[in-house]
PDB file of C-alpha atoms in Angstrom:
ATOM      1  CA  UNK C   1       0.000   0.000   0.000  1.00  0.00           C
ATOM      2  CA  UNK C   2       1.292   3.606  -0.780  1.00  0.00           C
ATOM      3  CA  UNK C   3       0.915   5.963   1.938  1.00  0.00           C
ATOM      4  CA  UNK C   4       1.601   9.458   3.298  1.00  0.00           C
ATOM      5  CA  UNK C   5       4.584   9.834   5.535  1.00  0.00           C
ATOM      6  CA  UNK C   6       4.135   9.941   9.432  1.00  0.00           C
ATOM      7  CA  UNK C   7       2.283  11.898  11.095  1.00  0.00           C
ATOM      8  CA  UNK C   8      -0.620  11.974   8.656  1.00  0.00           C
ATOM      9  CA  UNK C   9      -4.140  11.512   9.468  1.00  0.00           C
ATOM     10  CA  UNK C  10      -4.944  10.119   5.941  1.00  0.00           C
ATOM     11  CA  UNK C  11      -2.585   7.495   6.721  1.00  0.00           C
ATOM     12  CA  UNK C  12      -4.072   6.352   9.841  1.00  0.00           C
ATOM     13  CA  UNK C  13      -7.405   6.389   7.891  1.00  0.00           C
ATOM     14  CA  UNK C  14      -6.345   4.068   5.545  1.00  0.00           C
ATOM     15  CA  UNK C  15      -4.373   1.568   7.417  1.00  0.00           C
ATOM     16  CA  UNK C  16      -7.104   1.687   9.714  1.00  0.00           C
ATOM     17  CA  UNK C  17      -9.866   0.919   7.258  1.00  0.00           C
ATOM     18  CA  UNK C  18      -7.524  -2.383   5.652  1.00  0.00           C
ATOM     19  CA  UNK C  19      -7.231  -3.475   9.233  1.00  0.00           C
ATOM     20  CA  UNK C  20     -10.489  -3.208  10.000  1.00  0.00           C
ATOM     21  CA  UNK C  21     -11.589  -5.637   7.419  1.00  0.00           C
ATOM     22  CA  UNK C  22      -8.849  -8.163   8.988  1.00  0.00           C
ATOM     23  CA  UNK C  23      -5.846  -7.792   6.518  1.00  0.00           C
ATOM     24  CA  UNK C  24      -2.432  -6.440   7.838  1.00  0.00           C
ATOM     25  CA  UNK C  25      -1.703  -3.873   5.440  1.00  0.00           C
ATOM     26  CA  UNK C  26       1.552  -4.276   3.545  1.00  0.00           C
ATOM     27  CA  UNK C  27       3.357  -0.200   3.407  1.00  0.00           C
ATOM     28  CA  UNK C  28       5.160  -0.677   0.594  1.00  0.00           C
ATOM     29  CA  UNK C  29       5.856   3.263  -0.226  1.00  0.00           C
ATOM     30  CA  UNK C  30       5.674   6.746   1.826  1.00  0.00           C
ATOM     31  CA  UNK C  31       5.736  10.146   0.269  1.00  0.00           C
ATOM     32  CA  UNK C  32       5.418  13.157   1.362  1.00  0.00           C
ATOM     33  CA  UNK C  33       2.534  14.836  -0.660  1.00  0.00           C
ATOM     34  CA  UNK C  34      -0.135  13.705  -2.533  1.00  0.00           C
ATOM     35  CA  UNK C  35       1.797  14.049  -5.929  1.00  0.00           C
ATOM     36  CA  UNK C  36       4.430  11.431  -4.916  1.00  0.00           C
ATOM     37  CA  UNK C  37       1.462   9.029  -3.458  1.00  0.00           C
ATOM     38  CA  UNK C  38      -0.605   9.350  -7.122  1.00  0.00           C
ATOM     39  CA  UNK C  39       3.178   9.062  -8.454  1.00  0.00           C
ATOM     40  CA  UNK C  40       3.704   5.714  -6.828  1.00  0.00           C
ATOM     41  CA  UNK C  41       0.503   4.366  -7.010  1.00  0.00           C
ATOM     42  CA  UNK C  42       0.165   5.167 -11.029  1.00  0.00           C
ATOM     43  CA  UNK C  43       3.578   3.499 -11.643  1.00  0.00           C
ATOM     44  CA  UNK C  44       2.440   0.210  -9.979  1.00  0.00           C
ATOM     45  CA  UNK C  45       4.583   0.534  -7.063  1.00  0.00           C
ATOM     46  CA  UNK C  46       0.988  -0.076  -4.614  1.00  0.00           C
ATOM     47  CA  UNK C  47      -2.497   1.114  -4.194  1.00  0.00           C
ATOM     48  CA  UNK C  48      -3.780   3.564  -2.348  1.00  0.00           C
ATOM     49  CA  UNK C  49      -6.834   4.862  -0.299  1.00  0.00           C
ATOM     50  CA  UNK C  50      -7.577   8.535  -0.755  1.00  0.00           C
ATOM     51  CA  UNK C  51     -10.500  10.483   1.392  1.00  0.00           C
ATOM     52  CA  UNK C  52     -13.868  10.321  -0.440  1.00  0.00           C
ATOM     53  CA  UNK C  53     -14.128  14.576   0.788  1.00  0.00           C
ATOM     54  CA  UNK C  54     -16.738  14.114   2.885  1.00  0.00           C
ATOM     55  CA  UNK C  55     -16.297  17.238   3.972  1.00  0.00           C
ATOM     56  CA  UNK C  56     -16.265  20.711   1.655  1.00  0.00           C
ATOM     57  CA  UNK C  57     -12.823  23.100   2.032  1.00  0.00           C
ATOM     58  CA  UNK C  58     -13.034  24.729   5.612  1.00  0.00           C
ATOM     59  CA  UNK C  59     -14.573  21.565   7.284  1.00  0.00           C
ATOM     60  CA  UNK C  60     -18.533  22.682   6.465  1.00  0.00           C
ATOM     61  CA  UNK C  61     -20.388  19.599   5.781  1.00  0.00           C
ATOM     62  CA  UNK C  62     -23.496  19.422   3.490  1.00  0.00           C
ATOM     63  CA  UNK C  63     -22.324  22.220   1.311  1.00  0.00           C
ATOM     64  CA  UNK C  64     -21.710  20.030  -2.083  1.00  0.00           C
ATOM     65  CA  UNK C  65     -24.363  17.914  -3.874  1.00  0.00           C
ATOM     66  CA  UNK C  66     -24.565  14.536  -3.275  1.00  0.00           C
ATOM     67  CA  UNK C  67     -23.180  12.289  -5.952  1.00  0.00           C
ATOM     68  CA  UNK C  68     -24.174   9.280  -7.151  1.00  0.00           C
ATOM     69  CA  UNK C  69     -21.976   5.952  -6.998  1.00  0.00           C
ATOM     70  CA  UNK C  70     -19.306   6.184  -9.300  1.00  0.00           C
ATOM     71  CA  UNK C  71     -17.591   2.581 -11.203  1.00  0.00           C
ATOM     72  CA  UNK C  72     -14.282   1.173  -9.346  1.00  0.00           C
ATOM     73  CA  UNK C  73     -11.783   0.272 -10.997  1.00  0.00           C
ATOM     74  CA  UNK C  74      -8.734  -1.275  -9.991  1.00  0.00           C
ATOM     75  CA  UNK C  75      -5.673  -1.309 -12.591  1.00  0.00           C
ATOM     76  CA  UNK C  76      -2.515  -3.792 -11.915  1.00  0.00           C
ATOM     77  CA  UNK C  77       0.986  -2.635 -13.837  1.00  0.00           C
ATOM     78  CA  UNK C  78       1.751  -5.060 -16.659  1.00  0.00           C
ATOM     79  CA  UNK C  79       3.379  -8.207 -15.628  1.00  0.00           C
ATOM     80  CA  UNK C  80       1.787  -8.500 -12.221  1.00  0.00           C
ATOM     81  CA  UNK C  81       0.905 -11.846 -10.999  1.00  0.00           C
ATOM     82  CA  UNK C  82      -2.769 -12.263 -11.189  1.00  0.00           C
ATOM     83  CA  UNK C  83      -3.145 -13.661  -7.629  1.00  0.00           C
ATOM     84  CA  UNK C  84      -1.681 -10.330  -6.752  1.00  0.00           C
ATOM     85  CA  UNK C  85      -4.040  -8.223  -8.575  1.00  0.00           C
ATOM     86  CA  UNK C  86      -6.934  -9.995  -7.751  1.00  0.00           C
ATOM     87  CA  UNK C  87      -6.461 -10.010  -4.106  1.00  0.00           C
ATOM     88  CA  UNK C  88      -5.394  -6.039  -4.472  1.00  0.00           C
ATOM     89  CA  UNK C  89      -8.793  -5.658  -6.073  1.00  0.00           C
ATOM     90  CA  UNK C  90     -10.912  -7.981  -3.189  1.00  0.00           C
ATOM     91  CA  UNK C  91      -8.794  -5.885  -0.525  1.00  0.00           C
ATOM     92  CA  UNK C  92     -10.210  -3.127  -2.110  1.00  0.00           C
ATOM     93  CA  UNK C  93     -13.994  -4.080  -3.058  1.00  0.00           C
ATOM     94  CA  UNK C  94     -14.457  -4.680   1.356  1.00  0.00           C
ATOM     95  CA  UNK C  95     -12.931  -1.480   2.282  1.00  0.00           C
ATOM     96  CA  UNK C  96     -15.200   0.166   0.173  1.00  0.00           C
ATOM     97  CA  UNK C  97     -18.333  -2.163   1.079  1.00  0.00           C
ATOM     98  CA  UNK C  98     -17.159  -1.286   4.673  1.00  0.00           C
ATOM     99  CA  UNK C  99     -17.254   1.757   4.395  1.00  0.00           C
ATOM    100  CA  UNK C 100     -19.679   3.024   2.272  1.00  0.00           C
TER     101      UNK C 100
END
């Protein structure tokens, strides 16, 4: 999994919401901003778990439409054994079912 470095409250999010599903999350990457997690996610390094923005800029809640569910799709780098990529994908499917 690609994270944020410590101290980062997206982090603990994230770990948090693999663990709570029962898997021990493996970090495989930490950057320091979101351009180096995208980076490392995009070039097949890991997946990631960004906030859904629950919240609008400023912390006011309620302020943007609600959307509607959105497709999921999880990509694996070429060459990737499929075991890995499908249990990448299942890891992924329960967090969101958890959480949604």
């Amino acid at each position: 999994m690609v994270v944020f470095d410590e101290p980062c409250i997206m982090r603990r999010l994230a770990v948090d919401a693999v663990t709570e599903i029962g898997r021990q999350p493996d970090l495989v990457c930490e950057a320091a901003d979101l351009a180096g997690v995208l980076a490392a996610a995009r070039s097949g390094l890991g997946v990631t778990l960004l906030p859904s923005g629950e919240a609008a800029p400023g912390g006011a809640r309620g302020a943007r439409p609600q959307l509607e569910p959105a497709p999921l799709r999880v990509r694996a780098r070429p060459g990737l054994a499929d075991d890995v990529a499908d249990l990448a994908a299942q890891t992924v499917r329960e967090v969101v079912e958890a959480h949604s």
